[in-house]
Structures are given as C-alpha cells and as structure tokens.
Amino acid sequence: MRALMLCLFGLVTVFPDLAFAQMKLPAKTAPGSTEVRYFTSIDGLMDGNADVVLKETRQGKTVTAAVLDICYPAEKGSDRKDRFVANLAVNGQNLTGTTQTTGDKKPVTVKLLRKPSGDNVEFRGQITIGTNVTEVTSTDNSDLSEKEFLDNQTSDDGITPQPKDFTEVSPESVGVRVKLDTALDYLKSLRGEGVEVGLGSLAITCDALRAGEQTINLTVDPERAAALIAKTKSAPGVTAVGWTSGTVEMDRTIRFAAAEWRDGDKINKDKIATAISNVLGKTLSAKPSAAVWDANTGKLKLTLKRPSQVYPALGLTENVEITALVSPDKPGASDRLMLWVSSPVITTVDEATGPKLNLSDESSGDEEGGEPKDDNGSVNALAKEFRGQRWDADQSVWK
C-alpha cells in the first residue's frame, strides 16, 4: 500500500454524509449558498488500485465538511477489498481524521493539505492504514457536482423478478442480491443444491461494500429456476432475486410449439437431444457421439465426430462440441419452448489405433476478435426440424 490514490471514484450513494469536494466554486453558484462537490480522481493512491471518493460540503467558497471514502485491495494482488470512511475535520487547508477499516479493523489516520491551483486542487499529505504509510502527492484534481456524481453511480445488476419472456433475460440464469452480513449464510445454504454459483460473483467489489449488498449469480436448470427464485425470496438478507442475462443469445435461438416435445408437464429431453443430434449430424457432416444433460444447469452437451480435412492421409478426427439449452419461452405456463445452441467448438485429435500423434490445437469455436466457426446453417436447419421461429432483432419479434 505504498502509492496513493490513483482512482478516487465510486463514492457510496448510500452514505449521504460522504462529502469530498474541490476548493473552487463554480461561477454560477450564488455567494454564501451551500453545495456538495465530489472528487473522483486523485492520482497515485495505493499503486493506483484505490477506489476513492472525496465529498466536500461548502458554503460559498469555504469548505465546511469533508468525508473520505477509500476502497482498496486488502492485500497486494488480492481480489479481496477493504474500505474505510473518514469524517475529516476542516482547519483552513488542512483535512484530518481518524477511523478504522470496515473489514480488517485496522486503524486509519488521514492528514491532507489541499491547495487550490487554478481551476483545480492539489492534495498532499499522508494516509496511514495500520502500519503502512501512503504518501499523497496529487495535482490537477477537478471536481464534480452532486448531480454529475450521482449520474455516474447508476448501476444495474440486471435482476428481473417478473420478465414477460426470455428474450431479454436468460432462462437458466438467476441473480440474487443479498446483504453482506447474511451473504455467507446464504452461500452455505446452496451447498448440496442443484445449482452452479458464478465464481466471479463471490468477489465483493467496492460498489458492493458501499451498498452493503452483493449480487450472486446462479445457473440452474430452467425447469427449476422459478421454484429456486420463489424459495430464495424468503431467505434472510435477500433484497432482490430474479432472472438475469446468461447463456442464451437470441440470434442462435428458435421458438417452437411445446406439445409434441413434452411428456406430461416435463420436457422430453431425450427426444429433443436425439432431434438436435440428427440435425447437427447432417449440417456439420459429423456423426453424433455423445449427448449429456447437466443435472445442475439443464444444459445439453453434444459431441459429434468427423474426419479432419487438414491432412486427410493422417486419418485425424475432429471432435465437434455444441452446448444447447431448452426451456419454456417465458416464466410460468406456456405452450411454447425455446432452444438455444452454441457455435461449434472444434478440436482435432489422433484417434487412430497404435501410437498417437500429439497435436497442438489452436483454439476453435468463438474466439475473441475472430469469427465463430461456420455451422453451415445449423440454426435454420433446427428451426425447420422443430417447425420453429427465429428472433428478428430489428423488429423485436419472433418470425
């Protein structure tokens, strides 16, 4: 924690008392009036890894109160965050205060000198956390109005408790917003449950620390998603739960009548897997090899095989993997299903008898910055087989 504040940003809107501001008053501010200003960039704090907000209340040109909110890596290179909020005493150009961090309970001392410099403000001084002292030297800092600051704080975790259908949210993806002091108990309650927890959502961000809540991302079989959401609503500390964005991309999704693909009220997954395998076998010129449904996520993993054309005389094999997901087209009762299929992921292997050729496989399928592998019209072929519709993104309708 040796260099100070690269990023003074993300002040908690949850803490109206948090005030940081610049020393200069905008020309349009009436003399003697009270306003709040925010600094959201103070260079160099904690090797540039600190998320800092300095909020300042001013009367006329005089600063009357200030609050410093800093969120930072608890340990160097760690994803775990700690934070402190210090109410600063204002004595001329000096800002001073003491507090402790919210997580590790380390003592904090703040000593800053703030000096107007043209239209901006210069900060110098020290911030001590535990035994670590960070020297602050930051020039040319500009401030924001309260409206500008609050506009920048708007965030949306995408949780939709009652979507009209699954064109904007994904049927297998569930978001749970839970208070930090109950999040651990909630996560422990998921042990043994048929769900997958998004590892990335376990990290408590600076925004989560400030809001006092974090959003946990879950993946669940679409046929069990509604029941999971209903159960989760009553869990201690849960403030919101619903569907959110996930795997399904509408340009690779079809919608079709459900009747012939159900056994009673359950989707006939074996029948659907066979139909998908047969269609993809034709469009991809490959032989279906395996079809496995994931009990937790409800996703189907299909494997097909075909001869590799990269060097035909070697008799190499291409393994083509496709992920699929089937669900009702909306929450609750529906007479239609929707089917999403991924782009193919292709690996080349030597499956000949005897000694094998070890191959280095440059990636396939969807690559960042590249085009997905051609699936030879597989989605259109599936729409024809299931007598289904494709999504028209321009008109936002099924056609």
Tab-separated table of C-alpha atoms in Angstrom:
chain	number	residue	atom	x	y	z
A	1	MET	CA	0.000	0.000	0.000
A	2	ARG	CA	2.719	2.473	-0.794
A	3	ALA	CA	1.461	4.796	-3.551
A	4	LEU	CA	-1.688	6.834	-3.016
A	5	MET	CA	-4.973	7.317	-4.792
A	6	LEU	CA	-4.982	6.694	-8.487
A	7	CYS	CA	-8.663	6.446	-8.595
A	8	LEU	CA	-10.856	8.479	-6.336
A	9	PHE	CA	-14.161	7.137	-7.584
A	10	GLY	CA	-17.237	5.217	-6.672
A	11	LEU	CA	-18.414	7.059	-3.576
A	12	VAL	CA	-21.250	5.417	-1.874
A	13	THR	CA	-24.546	6.914	-2.741
A	14	VAL	CA	-25.761	5.045	0.308
A	15	PHE	CA	-23.823	7.456	2.506
A	16	PRO	CA	-25.229	10.934	2.016
A	17	ASP	CA	-22.828	12.182	4.692
A	18	LEU	CA	-19.866	11.294	2.495
A	19	ALA	CA	-18.504	14.576	1.211
A	20	PHE	CA	-15.480	15.340	-0.857
A	21	ALA	CA	-15.026	18.381	-2.892
A	22	GLN	CA	-12.902	20.754	-4.696
A	23	MET	CA	-11.952	24.091	-3.302
A	24	LYS	CA	-13.228	26.260	-6.110
A	25	LEU	CA	-16.802	27.325	-6.539
A	26	PRO	CA	-18.400	27.337	-9.974
A	27	ALA	CA	-19.039	30.844	-11.195
A	28	LYS	CA	-22.799	30.257	-11.223
A	29	THR	CA	-23.016	29.298	-7.551
A	30	ALA	CA	-24.646	32.033	-5.503
A	31	PRO	CA	-22.341	33.557	-2.891
A	32	GLY	CA	-22.928	32.066	0.548
A	33	SER	CA	-25.016	29.134	-0.731
A	34	THR	CA	-24.326	25.548	0.364
A	35	GLU	CA	-23.362	22.901	-2.183
A	36	VAL	CA	-21.740	19.486	-2.351
A	37	ARG	CA	-18.843	18.641	-4.689
A	38	TYR	CA	-17.032	15.361	-5.314
A	39	PHE	CA	-13.505	14.441	-6.306
A	40	THR	CA	-13.351	11.131	-8.140
A	41	SER	CA	-9.751	11.097	-9.324
A	42	ILE	CA	-6.754	11.560	-7.051
A	43	ASP	CA	-3.655	10.126	-8.646
A	44	GLY	CA	-1.342	7.508	-7.229
A	45	LEU	CA	-3.231	6.205	-4.228
A	46	MET	CA	-2.177	2.632	-3.337
A	47	ASP	CA	-0.313	1.974	-6.575
A	48	GLY	CA	-3.298	3.257	-8.481
A	49	ASN	CA	-5.553	0.482	-7.172
A	50	ALA	CA	-7.675	2.527	-4.787
A	51	ASP	CA	-11.274	3.447	-5.495
A	52	VAL	CA	-11.615	6.811	-3.807
A	53	VAL	CA	-14.294	9.442	-3.368
A	54	LEU	CA	-13.795	12.690	-1.553
A	55	LYS	CA	-17.023	14.504	-0.844
A	56	GLU	CA	-16.965	18.075	0.306
A	57	THR	CA	-19.688	20.399	1.592
A	58	ARG	CA	-19.063	24.078	1.014
A	59	GLN	CA	-20.720	27.299	1.982
A	60	GLY	CA	-19.748	29.910	-0.512
A	61	LYS	CA	-16.028	29.349	-1.055
A	62	THR	CA	-15.468	27.854	2.390
A	63	VAL	CA	-15.274	24.101	2.881
A	64	THR	CA	-17.332	23.213	5.960
A	65	ALA	CA	-17.202	19.396	5.955
A	66	ALA	CA	-15.482	16.569	4.109
A	67	VAL	CA	-15.681	12.785	4.042
A	68	LEU	CA	-13.078	10.493	2.518
A	69	ASP	CA	-14.192	7.053	1.280
A	70	ILE	CA	-11.426	4.733	0.100
A	71	CYS	CA	-11.825	1.123	-1.071
A	72	TYR	CA	-8.648	-0.813	-1.851
A	73	PRO	CA	-7.155	-4.340	-2.154
A	74	ALA	CA	-6.853	-5.759	1.363
A	75	GLU	CA	-3.541	-7.330	0.357
A	76	LYS	CA	-1.301	-6.621	-2.601
A	77	GLY	CA	-2.553	-8.518	-5.639
A	78	SER	CA	-5.661	-9.741	-3.802
A	79	ASP	CA	-9.244	-9.554	-5.100
A	80	ARG	CA	-10.480	-9.077	-1.535
A	81	LYS	CA	-11.331	-5.467	-0.779
A	82	ASP	CA	-11.289	-3.430	2.419
A	83	ARG	CA	-12.602	0.069	2.932
A	84	PHE	CA	-12.702	2.989	5.294
A	85	VAL	CA	-14.873	6.093	5.555
A	86	ALA	CA	-13.352	9.003	7.472
A	87	ASN	CA	-15.129	12.184	8.515
A	88	LEU	CA	-12.470	14.849	8.129
A	89	ALA	CA	-12.038	17.923	10.305
A	90	VAL	CA	-11.533	21.069	8.220
A	91	ASN	CA	-8.995	23.609	9.505
A	92	GLY	CA	-8.158	26.061	6.766
A	93	GLN	CA	-6.495	23.983	4.055
A	94	ASN	CA	-5.883	21.017	6.356
A	95	LEU	CA	-8.091	17.918	6.318
A	96	THR	CA	-7.540	15.467	9.151
A	97	GLY	CA	-9.369	12.490	10.611
A	98	THR	CA	-9.139	9.035	12.124
A	99	THR	CA	-11.220	5.878	11.717
A	100	GLN	CA	-10.752	2.148	11.145
A	101	THR	CA	-11.227	-0.117	8.143
A	102	THR	CA	-14.559	-1.930	7.934
A	103	GLY	CA	-13.109	-5.360	7.226
A	104	ASP	CA	-9.751	-5.877	8.924
A	105	LYS	CA	-10.438	-3.216	11.595
A	106	LYS	CA	-7.090	-1.521	11.048
A	107	PRO	CA	-6.598	1.990	12.455
A	108	VAL	CA	-6.586	4.775	9.850
A	109	THR	CA	-5.136	8.290	10.085
A	110	VAL	CA	-5.632	10.903	7.364
A	111	LYS	CA	-3.583	14.102	7.089
A	112	LEU	CA	-4.095	16.042	3.868
A	113	LEU	CA	-3.243	19.545	2.718
A	114	ARG	CA	-5.485	20.811	-0.060
A	115	LYS	CA	-4.407	23.756	-2.110
A	116	PRO	CA	-6.317	25.431	-4.943
A	117	SER	CA	-4.336	25.522	-8.174
A	118	GLY	CA	-6.098	27.484	-10.897
A	119	ASP	CA	-9.381	25.719	-11.607
A	120	ASN	CA	-8.190	22.527	-9.911
A	121	VAL	CA	-6.974	21.378	-6.481
A	122	GLU	CA	-3.709	19.843	-5.288
A	123	PHE	CA	-3.629	17.262	-2.476
A	124	ARG	CA	-0.539	16.407	-0.448
A	125	GLY	CA	-0.066	14.509	2.803
A	126	GLN	CA	-0.260	11.029	4.272
A	127	ILE	CA	-2.773	8.254	4.772
A	128	THR	CA	-1.772	5.615	7.309
A	129	ILE	CA	-3.562	2.256	7.417
A	130	GLY	CA	-2.289	0.006	10.172
A	131	THR	CA	1.491	0.335	9.914
A	132	ASN	CA	1.506	1.199	6.208
A	133	VAL	CA	2.006	4.849	5.293
A	134	THR	CA	0.969	6.134	1.871
A	135	GLU	CA	2.378	9.448	0.714
A	136	VAL	CA	-0.135	11.556	-1.177
A	137	THR	CA	1.047	13.859	-3.938
A	138	SER	CA	-1.708	14.576	-6.431
A	139	THR	CA	-2.053	17.686	-8.581
A	140	ASP	CA	-4.652	18.983	-11.043
A	141	ASN	CA	-7.673	17.346	-9.428
A	142	SER	CA	-11.053	18.514	-10.721
A	143	ASP	CA	-14.399	18.017	-9.021
A	144	LEU	CA	-17.972	17.063	-9.948
A	145	SER	CA	-21.322	18.453	-8.966
A	146	GLU	CA	-23.606	16.224	-6.909
A	147	LYS	CA	-25.806	15.580	-9.947
A	148	GLU	CA	-22.803	14.634	-12.102
A	149	PHE	CA	-21.507	12.358	-9.392
A	150	LEU	CA	-24.825	10.593	-8.799
A	151	ASP	CA	-25.358	10.138	-12.544
A	152	ASN	CA	-22.028	8.304	-12.691
A	153	GLN	CA	-23.023	5.993	-9.823
A	154	THR	CA	-26.016	4.453	-11.555
A	155	SER	CA	-25.608	0.687	-11.816
A	156	ASP	CA	-27.914	-2.183	-12.711
A	157	ASP	CA	-27.343	-5.838	-11.853
A	158	GLY	CA	-29.989	-6.819	-14.406
A	159	ILE	CA	-32.182	-8.755	-11.985
A	160	THR	CA	-35.723	-9.043	-13.384
A	161	PRO	CA	-38.181	-10.629	-10.914
A	162	GLN	CA	-41.041	-10.988	-13.419
A	163	PRO	CA	-39.871	-10.895	-17.045
A	164	LYS	CA	-42.591	-11.133	-19.670
A	165	ASP	CA	-40.480	-13.668	-21.580
A	166	PHE	CA	-36.897	-14.869	-22.048
A	167	THR	CA	-35.872	-12.539	-24.859
A	168	GLU	CA	-34.087	-10.061	-22.543
A	169	VAL	CA	-33.034	-12.409	-19.731
A	170	SER	CA	-31.791	-15.993	-19.825
A	171	PRO	CA	-33.966	-18.870	-18.524
A	172	GLU	CA	-31.117	-20.612	-16.675
A	173	SER	CA	-29.514	-17.523	-15.121
A	174	VAL	CA	-30.654	-16.297	-11.695
A	175	GLY	CA	-29.343	-13.250	-9.833
A	176	VAL	CA	-29.633	-12.919	-6.050
A	177	ARG	CA	-28.947	-9.595	-4.328
A	178	VAL	CA	-28.186	-10.217	-0.671
A	179	LYS	CA	-26.937	-8.117	2.239
A	180	LEU	CA	-23.265	-8.578	3.005
A	181	ASP	CA	-23.841	-9.590	6.612
A	182	THR	CA	-26.024	-12.532	5.519
A	183	ALA	CA	-24.273	-13.432	2.235
A	184	LEU	CA	-22.067	-16.120	3.815
A	185	ASP	CA	-25.023	-17.937	5.350
A	186	TYR	CA	-26.906	-17.747	2.057
A	187	LEU	CA	-23.963	-19.193	0.131
A	188	LYS	CA	-23.582	-22.015	2.654
A	189	SER	CA	-27.267	-22.833	2.154
A	190	LEU	CA	-26.527	-23.567	-1.520
A	191	ARG	CA	-24.211	-26.452	-0.668
A	192	GLY	CA	-25.756	-29.648	-1.973
A	193	GLU	CA	-28.280	-27.739	-4.075
A	194	GLY	CA	-28.534	-28.443	-7.805
A	195	VAL	CA	-27.143	-25.053	-8.853
A	196	GLU	CA	-23.848	-23.608	-10.018
A	197	VAL	CA	-22.508	-20.466	-8.329
A	198	GLY	CA	-20.647	-17.984	-10.516
A	199	LEU	CA	-17.151	-17.784	-9.040
A	200	GLY	CA	-16.692	-14.209	-10.223
A	201	SER	CA	-19.766	-13.085	-8.295
A	202	LEU	CA	-18.225	-14.200	-4.987
A	203	ALA	CA	-15.702	-11.357	-5.055
A	204	ILE	CA	-17.042	-8.429	-3.014
A	205	THR	CA	-16.470	-5.316	-5.084
A	206	CYS	CA	-16.067	-1.738	-3.886
A	207	ASP	CA	-19.581	-0.987	-5.107
A	208	ALA	CA	-20.879	-3.906	-3.038
A	209	LEU	CA	-19.013	-2.747	0.068
A	210	ARG	CA	-20.512	0.695	-0.282
A	211	ALA	CA	-24.013	-0.531	-0.975
A	212	GLY	CA	-23.855	-3.181	1.752
A	213	GLU	CA	-25.114	-5.785	-0.735
A	214	GLN	CA	-23.649	-8.078	-3.372
A	215	THR	CA	-25.207	-9.915	-6.300
A	216	ILE	CA	-24.623	-13.672	-6.536
A	217	ASN	CA	-25.026	-15.220	-9.987
A	218	LEU	CA	-26.500	-18.721	-10.177
A	219	THR	CA	-27.042	-21.139	-13.049
A	220	VAL	CA	-29.889	-23.636	-12.682
A	221	ASP	CA	-31.952	-25.963	-14.856
A	222	PRO	CA	-34.669	-23.688	-16.352
A	223	GLU	CA	-37.333	-26.144	-15.209
A	224	ARG	CA	-36.288	-25.476	-11.587
A	225	ALA	CA	-35.493	-21.763	-11.857
A	226	ALA	CA	-38.939	-20.486	-10.841
A	227	ALA	CA	-39.006	-22.713	-7.747
A	228	LEU	CA	-35.497	-21.571	-6.777
A	229	ILE	CA	-36.491	-17.928	-7.131
A	230	ALA	CA	-39.656	-18.433	-5.057
A	231	LYS	CA	-37.669	-20.169	-2.314
A	232	THR	CA	-34.911	-17.561	-2.326
A	233	LYS	CA	-37.309	-14.641	-1.838
A	234	SER	CA	-37.777	-15.619	1.810
A	235	ALA	CA	-34.088	-16.215	2.554
A	236	PRO	CA	-32.652	-13.878	5.242
A	237	GLY	CA	-30.995	-10.772	3.834
A	238	VAL	CA	-32.155	-11.258	0.240
A	239	THR	CA	-33.333	-7.925	-1.185
A	240	ALA	CA	-33.926	-8.973	-4.806
A	241	VAL	CA	-33.992	-12.186	-6.839
A	242	GLY	CA	-34.947	-12.943	-10.405
A	243	TRP	CA	-33.747	-13.876	-13.835
A	244	THR	CA	-30.800	-12.078	-15.411
A	245	SER	CA	-28.606	-12.257	-18.511
A	246	GLY	CA	-26.811	-15.527	-19.188
A	247	THR	CA	-26.020	-18.042	-21.904
A	248	VAL	CA	-28.858	-17.529	-24.338
A	249	GLU	CA	-28.166	-15.373	-27.404
A	250	MET	CA	-31.286	-14.650	-29.402
A	251	ASP	CA	-29.575	-14.892	-32.788
A	252	ARG	CA	-28.931	-18.586	-32.084
A	253	THR	CA	-32.344	-19.326	-30.563
A	254	ILE	CA	-35.561	-20.759	-32.014
A	255	ARG	CA	-39.085	-20.950	-30.575
A	256	PHE	CA	-41.499	-23.797	-31.304
A	257	ALA	CA	-44.732	-25.438	-30.145
A	258	ALA	CA	-44.188	-27.483	-26.995
A	259	ALA	CA	-46.886	-30.152	-27.270
A	260	GLU	CA	-45.006	-32.921	-29.121
A	261	TRP	CA	-41.822	-32.350	-27.111
A	262	ARG	CA	-43.313	-32.906	-23.666
A	263	ASP	CA	-44.234	-35.900	-21.559
A	264	GLY	CA	-46.997	-34.522	-19.374
A	265	ASP	CA	-45.647	-31.317	-17.861
A	266	LYS	CA	-41.982	-32.292	-18.331
A	267	ILE	CA	-39.817	-31.586	-21.352
A	268	ASN	CA	-38.840	-34.801	-23.150
A	269	LYS	CA	-35.121	-34.113	-23.134
A	270	ASP	CA	-34.126	-37.433	-24.703
A	271	LYS	CA	-36.361	-36.799	-27.711
A	272	ILE	CA	-35.037	-33.260	-28.081
A	273	ALA	CA	-31.406	-34.394	-27.785
A	274	THR	CA	-31.937	-37.002	-30.498
A	275	ALA	CA	-33.573	-34.471	-32.817
A	276	ILE	CA	-30.773	-31.919	-32.310
A	277	SER	CA	-28.073	-34.561	-32.828
A	278	ASN	CA	-29.650	-35.755	-36.065
A	279	VAL	CA	-29.946	-32.239	-37.476
A	280	LEU	CA	-26.409	-31.230	-36.499
A	281	GLY	CA	-25.067	-34.521	-37.810
A	282	LYS	CA	-26.325	-33.503	-41.249
A	283	THR	CA	-25.408	-29.816	-41.201
A	284	LEU	CA	-21.946	-30.412	-39.749
A	285	SER	CA	-21.278	-33.622	-41.731
A	286	ALA	CA	-20.485	-35.387	-38.467
A	287	LYS	CA	-21.562	-38.491	-36.591
A	288	PRO	CA	-23.264	-37.972	-33.199
A	289	SER	CA	-21.095	-39.440	-30.449
A	290	ALA	CA	-22.496	-38.371	-27.064
A	291	ALA	CA	-25.337	-36.357	-25.552
A	292	VAL	CA	-25.210	-35.475	-21.857
A	293	TRP	CA	-27.623	-33.276	-19.894
A	294	ASP	CA	-26.148	-31.407	-16.926
A	295	ALA	CA	-28.324	-32.052	-13.865
A	296	ASN	CA	-27.478	-28.675	-12.301
A	297	THR	CA	-27.673	-26.283	-15.248
A	298	GLY	CA	-30.028	-28.154	-17.574
A	299	LYS	CA	-27.568	-27.655	-20.446
A	300	LEU	CA	-27.051	-30.328	-23.084
A	301	LYS	CA	-23.506	-31.096	-24.230
A	302	LEU	CA	-23.398	-32.749	-27.642
A	303	THR	CA	-20.291	-34.306	-29.153
A	304	LEU	CA	-20.033	-35.206	-32.814
A	305	LYS	CA	-17.099	-36.633	-34.757
A	306	ARG	CA	-15.964	-36.236	-38.344
A	307	PRO	CA	-12.789	-36.836	-40.355
A	308	SER	CA	-10.360	-33.925	-40.303
A	309	GLN	CA	-9.534	-32.438	-43.686
A	310	VAL	CA	-6.380	-30.680	-42.514
A	311	TYR	CA	-4.201	-33.628	-43.657
A	312	PRO	CA	-6.542	-36.397	-44.848
A	313	ALA	CA	-3.860	-39.076	-45.202
A	314	LEU	CA	-3.204	-38.954	-41.445
A	315	GLY	CA	-6.775	-40.012	-40.657
A	316	LEU	CA	-7.206	-37.390	-37.906
A	317	THR	CA	-10.572	-36.791	-36.205
A	318	GLU	CA	-12.413	-33.573	-35.430
A	319	ASN	CA	-14.458	-33.548	-32.226
A	320	VAL	CA	-17.276	-31.032	-32.586
A	321	GLU	CA	-18.866	-29.866	-29.320
A	322	ILE	CA	-22.165	-27.999	-29.126
A	323	THR	CA	-23.930	-26.753	-25.992
A	324	ALA	CA	-27.717	-26.455	-26.075
A	325	LEU	CA	-30.408	-25.255	-23.699
A	326	VAL	CA	-34.158	-25.812	-23.902
A	327	SER	CA	-36.786	-24.098	-21.758
A	328	PRO	CA	-40.266	-22.592	-21.870
A	329	ASP	CA	-40.221	-19.284	-23.744
A	330	LYS	CA	-41.397	-17.396	-20.656
A	331	PRO	CA	-41.832	-17.919	-16.901
A	332	GLY	CA	-44.927	-19.833	-15.839
A	333	ALA	CA	-47.244	-21.827	-18.060
A	334	SER	CA	-46.514	-21.683	-21.789
A	335	ASP	CA	-47.394	-23.726	-24.845
A	336	ARG	CA	-44.052	-22.898	-26.493
A	337	LEU	CA	-40.453	-23.867	-25.900
A	338	MET	CA	-37.268	-22.141	-26.957
A	339	LEU	CA	-33.985	-23.801	-27.928
A	340	TRP	CA	-30.564	-22.166	-27.936
A	341	VAL	CA	-27.471	-23.783	-29.454
A	342	SER	CA	-23.900	-22.540	-29.185
A	343	SER	CA	-21.446	-22.117	-32.006
A	344	PRO	CA	-19.404	-25.289	-32.557
A	345	VAL	CA	-16.126	-25.768	-30.693
A	346	ILE	CA	-13.814	-27.989	-32.698
A	347	THR	CA	-10.707	-29.863	-31.602
A	348	THR	CA	-8.575	-32.149	-33.741
A	349	VAL	CA	-7.193	-35.386	-32.291
A	350	ASP	CA	-5.500	-38.539	-33.445
A	351	GLU	CA	-7.808	-41.463	-32.671
A	352	ALA	CA	-6.117	-43.995	-34.928
A	353	THR	CA	-5.039	-47.328	-33.431
A	354	GLY	CA	-1.488	-47.600	-32.171
A	355	PRO	CA	0.849	-44.727	-31.273
A	356	LYS	CA	-0.839	-41.309	-31.406
A	357	LEU	CA	0.236	-38.052	-32.952
A	358	ASN	CA	0.305	-35.350	-30.278
A	359	LEU	CA	-1.324	-32.230	-31.686
A	360	SER	CA	-1.255	-28.628	-30.538
A	361	ASP	CA	-4.763	-27.344	-31.212
A	362	GLU	CA	-5.055	-23.620	-31.868
A	363	SER	CA	-8.422	-22.732	-30.446
A	364	SER	CA	-11.685	-23.067	-32.267
A	365	GLY	CA	-15.283	-22.006	-31.843
A	366	ASP	CA	-15.857	-18.417	-30.697
A	367	GLU	CA	-12.600	-16.519	-30.306
A	368	GLU	CA	-12.119	-13.016	-29.056
A	369	GLY	CA	-11.521	-10.781	-32.017
A	370	GLY	CA	-12.342	-13.543	-34.503
A	371	GLU	CA	-15.323	-15.016	-36.267
A	372	PRO	CA	-17.128	-18.090	-34.891
A	373	LYS	CA	-16.749	-21.341	-36.770
A	374	ASP	CA	-19.215	-21.782	-39.631
A	375	ASP	CA	-22.035	-24.080	-38.532
A	376	ASN	CA	-23.359	-24.477	-42.081
A	377	GLY	CA	-26.832	-23.139	-41.332
A	378	SER	CA	-27.443	-25.298	-38.267
A	379	VAL	CA	-29.820	-22.861	-36.535
A	380	ASN	CA	-32.002	-22.538	-39.641
A	381	ALA	CA	-31.992	-26.322	-40.025
A	382	LEU	CA	-33.105	-26.728	-36.409
A	383	ALA	CA	-35.887	-24.173	-36.935
A	384	LYS	CA	-37.109	-26.236	-39.886
A	385	GLU	CA	-36.914	-29.534	-37.960
A	386	PHE	CA	-38.806	-28.149	-34.954
A	387	ARG	CA	-41.147	-26.076	-37.155
A	388	GLY	CA	-39.978	-23.081	-35.156
A	389	GLN	CA	-39.392	-19.352	-35.434
A	390	ARG	CA	-36.238	-17.235	-35.434
A	391	TRP	CA	-35.888	-13.992	-33.465
A	392	ASP	CA	-35.927	-10.801	-35.515
A	393	ALA	CA	-33.708	-8.390	-33.569
A	394	ASP	CA	-34.628	-5.401	-35.755
A	395	GLN	CA	-38.361	-5.802	-35.138
A	396	SER	CA	-38.035	-7.450	-31.701
A	397	VAL	CA	-40.484	-10.191	-32.697
A	398	TRP	CA	-40.476	-13.925	-33.447
A	399	LYS	CA	-40.786	-14.597	-37.184
